[in-house]
Short mmCIF file of C-alpha atoms in Angstrom, two decimals:
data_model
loop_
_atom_site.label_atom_id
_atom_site.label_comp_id
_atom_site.label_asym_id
_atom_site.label_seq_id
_atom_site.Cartn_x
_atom_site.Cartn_y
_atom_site.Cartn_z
CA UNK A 27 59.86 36.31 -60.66
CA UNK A 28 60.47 33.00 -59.90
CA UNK A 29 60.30 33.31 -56.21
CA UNK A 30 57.15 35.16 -56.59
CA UNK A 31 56.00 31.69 -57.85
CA UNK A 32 56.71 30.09 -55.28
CA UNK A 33 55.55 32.42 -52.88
CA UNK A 34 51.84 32.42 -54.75
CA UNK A 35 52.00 28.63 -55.02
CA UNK A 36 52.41 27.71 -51.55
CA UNK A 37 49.64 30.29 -50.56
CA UNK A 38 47.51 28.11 -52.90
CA UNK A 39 48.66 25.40 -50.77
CA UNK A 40 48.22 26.71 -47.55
CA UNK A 41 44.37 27.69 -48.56
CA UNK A 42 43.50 24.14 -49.94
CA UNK A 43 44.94 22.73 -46.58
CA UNK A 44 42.87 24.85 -44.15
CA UNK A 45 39.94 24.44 -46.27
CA UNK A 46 40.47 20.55 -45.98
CA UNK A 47 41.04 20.62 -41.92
CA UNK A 48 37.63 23.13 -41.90
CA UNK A 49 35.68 20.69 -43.93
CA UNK A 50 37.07 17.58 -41.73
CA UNK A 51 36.09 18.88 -38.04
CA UNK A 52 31.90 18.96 -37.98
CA UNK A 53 29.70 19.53 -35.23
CA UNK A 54 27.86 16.42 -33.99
CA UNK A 55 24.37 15.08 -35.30
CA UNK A 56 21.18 16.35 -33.79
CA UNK A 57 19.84 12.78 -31.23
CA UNK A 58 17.02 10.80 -32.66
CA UNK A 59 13.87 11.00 -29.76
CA UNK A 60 11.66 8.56 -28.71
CA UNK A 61 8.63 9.39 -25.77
CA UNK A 62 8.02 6.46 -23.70
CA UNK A 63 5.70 5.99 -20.59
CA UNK A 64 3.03 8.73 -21.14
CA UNK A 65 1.02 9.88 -18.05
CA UNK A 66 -1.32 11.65 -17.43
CA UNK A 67 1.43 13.66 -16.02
CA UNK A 68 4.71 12.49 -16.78
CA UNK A 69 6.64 10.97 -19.35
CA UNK A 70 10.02 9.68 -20.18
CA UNK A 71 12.38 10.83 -23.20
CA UNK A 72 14.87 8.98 -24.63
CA UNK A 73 17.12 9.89 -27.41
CA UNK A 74 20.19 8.54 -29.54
CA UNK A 75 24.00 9.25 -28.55
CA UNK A 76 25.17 10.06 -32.33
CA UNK A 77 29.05 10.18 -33.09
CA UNK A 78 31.26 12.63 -31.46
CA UNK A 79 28.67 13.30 -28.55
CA UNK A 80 29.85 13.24 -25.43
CA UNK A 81 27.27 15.09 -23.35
CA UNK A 82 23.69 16.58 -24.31
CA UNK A 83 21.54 19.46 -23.58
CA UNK A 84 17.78 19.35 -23.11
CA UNK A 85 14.67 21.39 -22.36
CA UNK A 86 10.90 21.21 -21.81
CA UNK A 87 8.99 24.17 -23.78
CA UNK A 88 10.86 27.39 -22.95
CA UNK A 89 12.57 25.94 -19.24
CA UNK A 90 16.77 26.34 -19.08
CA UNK A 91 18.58 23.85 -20.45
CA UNK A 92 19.41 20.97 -18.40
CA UNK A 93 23.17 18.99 -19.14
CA UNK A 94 23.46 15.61 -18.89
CA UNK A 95 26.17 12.25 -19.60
CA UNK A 96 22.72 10.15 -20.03
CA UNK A 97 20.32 9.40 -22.86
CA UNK A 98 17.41 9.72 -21.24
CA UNK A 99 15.34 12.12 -19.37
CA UNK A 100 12.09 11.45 -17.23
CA UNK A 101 9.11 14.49 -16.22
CA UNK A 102 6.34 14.19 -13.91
CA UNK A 103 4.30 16.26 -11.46
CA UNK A 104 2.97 18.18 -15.15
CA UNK A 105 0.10 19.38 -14.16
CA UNK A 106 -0.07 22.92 -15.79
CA UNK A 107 -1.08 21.82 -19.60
CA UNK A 108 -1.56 18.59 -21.72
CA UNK A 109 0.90 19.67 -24.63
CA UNK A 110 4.41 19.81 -24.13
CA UNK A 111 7.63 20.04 -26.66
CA UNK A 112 10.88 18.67 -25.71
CA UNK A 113 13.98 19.45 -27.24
CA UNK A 114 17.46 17.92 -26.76
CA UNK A 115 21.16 18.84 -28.71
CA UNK A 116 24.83 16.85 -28.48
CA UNK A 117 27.83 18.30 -27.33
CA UNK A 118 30.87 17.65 -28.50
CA UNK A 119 34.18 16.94 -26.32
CA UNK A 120 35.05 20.78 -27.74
CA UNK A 121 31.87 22.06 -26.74
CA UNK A 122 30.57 22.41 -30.48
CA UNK A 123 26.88 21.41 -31.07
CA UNK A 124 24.27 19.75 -32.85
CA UNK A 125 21.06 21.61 -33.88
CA UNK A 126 18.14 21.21 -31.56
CA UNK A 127 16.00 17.95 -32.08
CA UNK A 128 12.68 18.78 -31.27
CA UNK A 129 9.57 16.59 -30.13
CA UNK A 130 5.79 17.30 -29.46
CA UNK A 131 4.28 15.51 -26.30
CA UNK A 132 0.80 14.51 -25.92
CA UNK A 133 0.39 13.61 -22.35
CA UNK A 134 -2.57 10.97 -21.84
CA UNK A 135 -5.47 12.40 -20.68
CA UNK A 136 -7.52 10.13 -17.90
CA UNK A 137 -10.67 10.89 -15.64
CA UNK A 138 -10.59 12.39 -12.08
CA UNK A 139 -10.42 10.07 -9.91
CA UNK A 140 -13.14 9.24 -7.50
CA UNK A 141 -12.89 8.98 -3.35
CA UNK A 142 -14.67 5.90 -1.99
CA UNK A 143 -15.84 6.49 1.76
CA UNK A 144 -17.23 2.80 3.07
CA UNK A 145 -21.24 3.80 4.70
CA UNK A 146 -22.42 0.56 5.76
CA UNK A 147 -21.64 -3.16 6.18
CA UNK A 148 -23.05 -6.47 7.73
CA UNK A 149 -21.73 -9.70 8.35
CA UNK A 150 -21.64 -10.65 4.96
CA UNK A 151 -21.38 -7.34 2.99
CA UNK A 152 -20.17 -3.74 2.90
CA UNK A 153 -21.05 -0.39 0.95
CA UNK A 154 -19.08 1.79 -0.68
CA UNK A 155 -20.19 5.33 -1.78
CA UNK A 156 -17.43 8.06 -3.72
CA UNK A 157 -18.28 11.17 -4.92
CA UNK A 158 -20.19 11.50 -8.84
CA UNK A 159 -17.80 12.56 -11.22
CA UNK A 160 -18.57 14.67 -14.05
CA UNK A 161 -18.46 13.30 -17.68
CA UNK A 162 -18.06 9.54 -16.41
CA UNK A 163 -19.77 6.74 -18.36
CA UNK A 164 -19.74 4.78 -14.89
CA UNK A 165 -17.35 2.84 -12.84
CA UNK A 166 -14.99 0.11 -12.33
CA UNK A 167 -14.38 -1.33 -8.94
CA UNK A 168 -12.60 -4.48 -7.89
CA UNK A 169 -11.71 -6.47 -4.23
CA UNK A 170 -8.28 -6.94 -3.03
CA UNK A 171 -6.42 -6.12 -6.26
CA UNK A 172 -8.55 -8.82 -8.22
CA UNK A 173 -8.09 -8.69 -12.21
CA UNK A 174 -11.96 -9.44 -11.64
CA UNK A 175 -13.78 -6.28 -12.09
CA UNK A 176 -17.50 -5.30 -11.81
CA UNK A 177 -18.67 -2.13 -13.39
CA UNK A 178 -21.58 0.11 -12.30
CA UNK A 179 -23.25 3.49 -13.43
CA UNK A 180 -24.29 4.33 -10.04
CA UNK A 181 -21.90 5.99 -7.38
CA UNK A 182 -22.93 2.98 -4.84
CA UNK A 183 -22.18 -0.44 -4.38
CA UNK A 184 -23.24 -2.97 -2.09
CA UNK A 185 -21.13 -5.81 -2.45
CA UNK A 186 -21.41 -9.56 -1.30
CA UNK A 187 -18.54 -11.70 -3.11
CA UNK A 188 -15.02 -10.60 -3.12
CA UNK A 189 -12.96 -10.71 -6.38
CA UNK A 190 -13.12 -15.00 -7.21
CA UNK A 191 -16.91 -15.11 -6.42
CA UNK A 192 -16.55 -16.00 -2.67
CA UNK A 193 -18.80 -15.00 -0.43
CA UNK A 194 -17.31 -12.57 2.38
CA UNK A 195 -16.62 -13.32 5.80
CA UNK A 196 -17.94 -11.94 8.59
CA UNK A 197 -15.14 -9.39 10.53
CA UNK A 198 -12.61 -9.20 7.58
CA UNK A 199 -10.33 -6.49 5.84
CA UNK A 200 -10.97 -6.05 1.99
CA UNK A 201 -9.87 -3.66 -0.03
CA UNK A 202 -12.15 -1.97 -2.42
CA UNK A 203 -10.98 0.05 -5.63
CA UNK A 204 -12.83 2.06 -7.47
CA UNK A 205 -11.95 4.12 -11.09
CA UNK A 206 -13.83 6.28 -13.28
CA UNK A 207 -14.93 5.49 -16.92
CA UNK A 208 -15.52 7.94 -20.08
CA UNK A 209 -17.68 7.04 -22.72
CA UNK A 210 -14.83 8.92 -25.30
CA UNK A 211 -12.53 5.92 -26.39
CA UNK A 212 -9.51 8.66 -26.31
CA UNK A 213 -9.52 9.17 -22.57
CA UNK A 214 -8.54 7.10 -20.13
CA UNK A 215 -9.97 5.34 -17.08
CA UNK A 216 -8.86 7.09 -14.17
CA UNK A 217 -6.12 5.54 -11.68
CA UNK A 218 -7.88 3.49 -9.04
CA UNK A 219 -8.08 4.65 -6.12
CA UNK A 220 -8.52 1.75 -3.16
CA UNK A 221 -10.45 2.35 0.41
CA UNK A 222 -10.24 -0.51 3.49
CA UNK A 223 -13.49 -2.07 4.26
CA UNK A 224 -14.87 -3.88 7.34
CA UNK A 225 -17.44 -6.53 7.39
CA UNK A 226 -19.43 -6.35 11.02
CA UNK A 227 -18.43 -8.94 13.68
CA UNK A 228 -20.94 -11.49 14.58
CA UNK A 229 -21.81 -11.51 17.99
CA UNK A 230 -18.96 -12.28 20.94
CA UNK A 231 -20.26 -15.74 22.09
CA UNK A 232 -17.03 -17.51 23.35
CA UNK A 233 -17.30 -18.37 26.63
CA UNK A 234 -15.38 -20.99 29.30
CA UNK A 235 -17.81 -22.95 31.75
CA UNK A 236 -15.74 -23.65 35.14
CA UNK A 237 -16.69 -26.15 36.79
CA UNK A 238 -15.03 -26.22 40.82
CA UNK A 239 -15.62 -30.43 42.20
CA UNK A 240 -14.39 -32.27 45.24
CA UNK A 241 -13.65 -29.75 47.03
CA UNK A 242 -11.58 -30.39 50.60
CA UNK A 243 -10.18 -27.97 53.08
CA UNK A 244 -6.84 -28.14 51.16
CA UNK A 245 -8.18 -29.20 47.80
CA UNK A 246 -10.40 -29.22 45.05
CA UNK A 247 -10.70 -29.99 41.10
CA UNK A 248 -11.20 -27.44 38.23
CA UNK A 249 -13.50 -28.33 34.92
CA UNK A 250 -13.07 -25.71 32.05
CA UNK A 251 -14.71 -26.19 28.92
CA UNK A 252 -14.70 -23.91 25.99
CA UNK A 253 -17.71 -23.77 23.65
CA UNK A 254 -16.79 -23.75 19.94
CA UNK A 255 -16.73 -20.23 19.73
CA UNK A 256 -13.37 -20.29 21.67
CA UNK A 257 -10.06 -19.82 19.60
CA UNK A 258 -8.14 -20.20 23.08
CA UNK A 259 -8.30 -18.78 26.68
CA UNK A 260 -6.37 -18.65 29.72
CA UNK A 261 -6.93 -19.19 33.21
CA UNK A 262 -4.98 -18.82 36.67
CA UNK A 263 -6.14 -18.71 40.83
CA UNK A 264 -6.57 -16.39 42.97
CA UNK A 265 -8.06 -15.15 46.97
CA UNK A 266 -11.84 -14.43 46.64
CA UNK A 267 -11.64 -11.53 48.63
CA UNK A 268 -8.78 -9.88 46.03
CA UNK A 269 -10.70 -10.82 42.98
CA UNK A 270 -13.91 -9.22 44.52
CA UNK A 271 -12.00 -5.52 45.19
CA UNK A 272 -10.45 -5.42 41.53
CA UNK A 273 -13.72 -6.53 40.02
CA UNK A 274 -15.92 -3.99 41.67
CA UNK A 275 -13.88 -1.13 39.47
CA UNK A 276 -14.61 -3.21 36.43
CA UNK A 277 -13.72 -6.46 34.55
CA UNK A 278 -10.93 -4.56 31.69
CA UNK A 279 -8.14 -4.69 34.48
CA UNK A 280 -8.38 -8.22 35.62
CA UNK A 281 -8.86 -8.78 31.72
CA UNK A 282 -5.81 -7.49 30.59
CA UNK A 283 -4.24 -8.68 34.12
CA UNK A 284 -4.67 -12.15 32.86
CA UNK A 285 -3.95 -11.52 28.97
CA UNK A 286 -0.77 -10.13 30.17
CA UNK A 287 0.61 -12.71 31.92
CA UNK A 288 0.05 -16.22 30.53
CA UNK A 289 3.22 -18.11 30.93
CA UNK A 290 4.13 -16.39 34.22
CA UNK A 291 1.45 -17.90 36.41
CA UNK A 292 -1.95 -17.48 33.96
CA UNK A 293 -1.75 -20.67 31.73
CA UNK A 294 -2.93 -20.93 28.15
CA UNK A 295 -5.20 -23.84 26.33
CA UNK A 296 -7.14 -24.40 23.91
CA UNK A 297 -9.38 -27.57 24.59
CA UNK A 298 -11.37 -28.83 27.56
CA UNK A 299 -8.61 -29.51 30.51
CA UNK A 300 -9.83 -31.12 34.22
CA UNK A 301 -7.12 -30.01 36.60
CA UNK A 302 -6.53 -30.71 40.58
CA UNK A 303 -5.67 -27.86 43.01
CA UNK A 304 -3.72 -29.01 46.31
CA UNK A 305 -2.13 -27.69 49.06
CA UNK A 306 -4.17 -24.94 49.62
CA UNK A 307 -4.86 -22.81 52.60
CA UNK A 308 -7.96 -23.90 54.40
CA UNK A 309 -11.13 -21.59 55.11
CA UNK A 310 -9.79 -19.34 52.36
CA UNK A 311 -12.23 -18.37 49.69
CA UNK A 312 -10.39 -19.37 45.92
CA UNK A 313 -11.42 -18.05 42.48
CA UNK A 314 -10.91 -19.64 39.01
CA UNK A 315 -10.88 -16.52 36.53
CA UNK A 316 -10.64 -17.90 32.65
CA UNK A 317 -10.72 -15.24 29.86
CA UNK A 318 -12.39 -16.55 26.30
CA UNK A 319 -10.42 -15.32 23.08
CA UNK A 320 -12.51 -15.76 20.36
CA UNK A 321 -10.97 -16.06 16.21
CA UNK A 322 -11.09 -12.16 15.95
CA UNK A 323 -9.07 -11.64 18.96
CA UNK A 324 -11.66 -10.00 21.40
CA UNK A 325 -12.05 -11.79 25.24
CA UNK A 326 -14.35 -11.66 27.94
CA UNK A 327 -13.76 -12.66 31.35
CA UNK A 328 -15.45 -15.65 32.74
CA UNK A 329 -14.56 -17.29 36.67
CA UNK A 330 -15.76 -19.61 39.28
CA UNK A 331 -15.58 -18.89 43.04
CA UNK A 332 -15.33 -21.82 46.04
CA UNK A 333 -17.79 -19.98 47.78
#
C-alpha cells in the first residue's frame, strides 16, 4: 500500500511539472503594422519585432508567403486594384508562430497623367499642348522645377516668364511640367510629367570684317574686327588658289577645317586684333579666312583675299 502511494504521488508530480513547462513555452506575439508611403501604386509596411521573434512571414492578399530577418516590407508596380490586405506572422527560433496580423491598404488614388508635346515657340516664348484628360478640374504646370506654379483649365499654354517672373531668353532650354487636377478633394493631382522646350534663335548676325593693308611683295597687314554679335572666332592663312577649289564644294568643310584646328595653326580671339604678315612668297595670291562663333555656338565663315 504504501508504495502504491508513492507511486500515485509522484505521478501527481510528474503531471503538475509538464503542465508547468507546457504553460511556460508560448508561441510569439502577432507584429503590430504600420503602412507608410502610399502610392498610387506602392506602399511600404512596417511592423513590430515582438519577443521571441526571430524571423517573420508575410503576404499580400492571397500571394505565398514571403520570409524575412527584416521589419519591413516595400510593394510597388500595383497596378491590378486599389484595395489590398497585408498580413505578416513571427517565427520563433523553433519555428512556432504567432497568429496572422492583418492590415487593409488603401492605395492613393491620383489622376492620369497628361503628355505635353511643345507646338510652337518664338524668341521670347514657347507652347505647350498635352492631351485632355477626362474628369480633370484643370492643370498645374511649372518651369524648370519652380515651386512657382500657374494653373490653367485649358490643355494649352503659351508661356512668356519662366518660374521667378523672368522673362525668357531667346535660344534657351526650359523645362516645362505639367499635372492634372480633380475637382474631388480625395484624389490626387497626378505626378508631373516634364517636356524640354526651345525658345527660337534670333537671327545669326556675327560676323568678322577683314581688313588686308600695306600690302608688299613679301608683306602685308591684317584688320579683323568682330561686331558685337561675336562670342569669339578664329582665323588662319592660306594660297588663294587652294581656298578657291575647297570653297567651290561648299563653305561646311573649310568651316569645320578651321573650327578643328585652332591652336595648331588657326588662332583664336575674341576682340579686334591688327596683325602683320611677313616673309611671304611674292606674286602668290593669300587668303585671310575668319569663322564668327556667335553665344549659341553656331559660325559662319567670313575671309579676305590679296587679290
Amino acid at each position: 500500500m504504501k508504495t502504491y502511494r508513492i507511486l500515485i504521488l509522484l505521478s501527481a508530480m510528474l503531471a503538475l511539472t509538464q503542465g508547468c513547462k507546457k504553460e511556460d513555452i508560448k508561441n510569439p506575439d502577432a507584429p503590430e503594422i504600420t503602412i507608410k508611403s502610399v502610392g498610387s501604386d506602392s506602399f511600404t509596411a512596417e511592423w513590430t519585432r515582438p519577443e521571441g521573434a526571430e524571423r517573420f512571414g508575410y503576404a499580400l492578399d492571397d500571394s505565398p508567403e514571403f520570409m524575412t530577418g527584416e521589419t519591413s516590407a516595400s510593394f510597388t508596380d500595383l497596378t491590378d486594384k486599389s484595395s489590398w490586405t497585408f498580413k505578416v506572422r513571427s517565427y520563433s527560433a523553433d519555428g512556432r508562430t504567432s497568429d496572422w496580423a492583418t492590415v487593409p491598404v488603401e492605395l492613393e488614388e491620383v489622376m492620369p497623367a497628361p503628355l505635353p508635346v511643345q507646338t510652337g515657340k518664338t524668341q521670347t516664348s514657347f507652347t505647350v499642348e498635352w492631351n485632355a484628360v477626362d474628369g480633370a478640374s484643370g492643370y498645374e504646370y511649372r518651369i524648370n522645377g519652380s515651386e512657382t506654379a500657374a494653373t490653367v483649365t485649358e490643355n494649352k499654354v503659351t508661356v512668356e516668364q519662366d518660374g521667378e517672373g523672368n522673362s525668357l531668353e531667346a535660344g534657351t532650354e526650359y523645362q516645362f511640367s505639367v499635372r492634372t487636377l480633380s475637382p474631388d478633394p480625395d484624389i490626387s493631382p497626378s505626378a508631373w510629367a516634364t517636356v524640354t522646350v526651345m525658345t527660337e534663335y534670333p537671327p545669326f548676325n556675327a560676323s568678322v570684317d577683314i581688313e588686308i593693308t600695306d600690302v608688299t611683295a613679301t608683306s602685308f597687314i591684317v584688320k579683323a574686327t568682330p561686331n558685337e554679335d561675336t562670342e569669339m572666332y578664329c582665323m588662319t592663312l592660306s594660297y588663294s588658289e587652294y581656298f578657291d577649289i575647297i570653297l567651290s564644294e561648299g563653305k561646311e568643310e573649310l568651316i569645320d577645317y578651321l573650327l578643328s584646328n585652332i591652336g595648331n595653326g588657326v588662332l583664336a580671339f575674341e576682340e579686334k586684333i591688327e596683325q602683320p604678315f611677313e616673309m611671304l612668297r611674292p606674286e602668290t595670291g593669300y587668303v585671310i579666312m575668319a569663322v564668327a562663333i556667335d553665344r549659341f555656338g553656331r559660325s559662319d565663315l567670313f575671309y579676305e583675299k590679296t587679290e
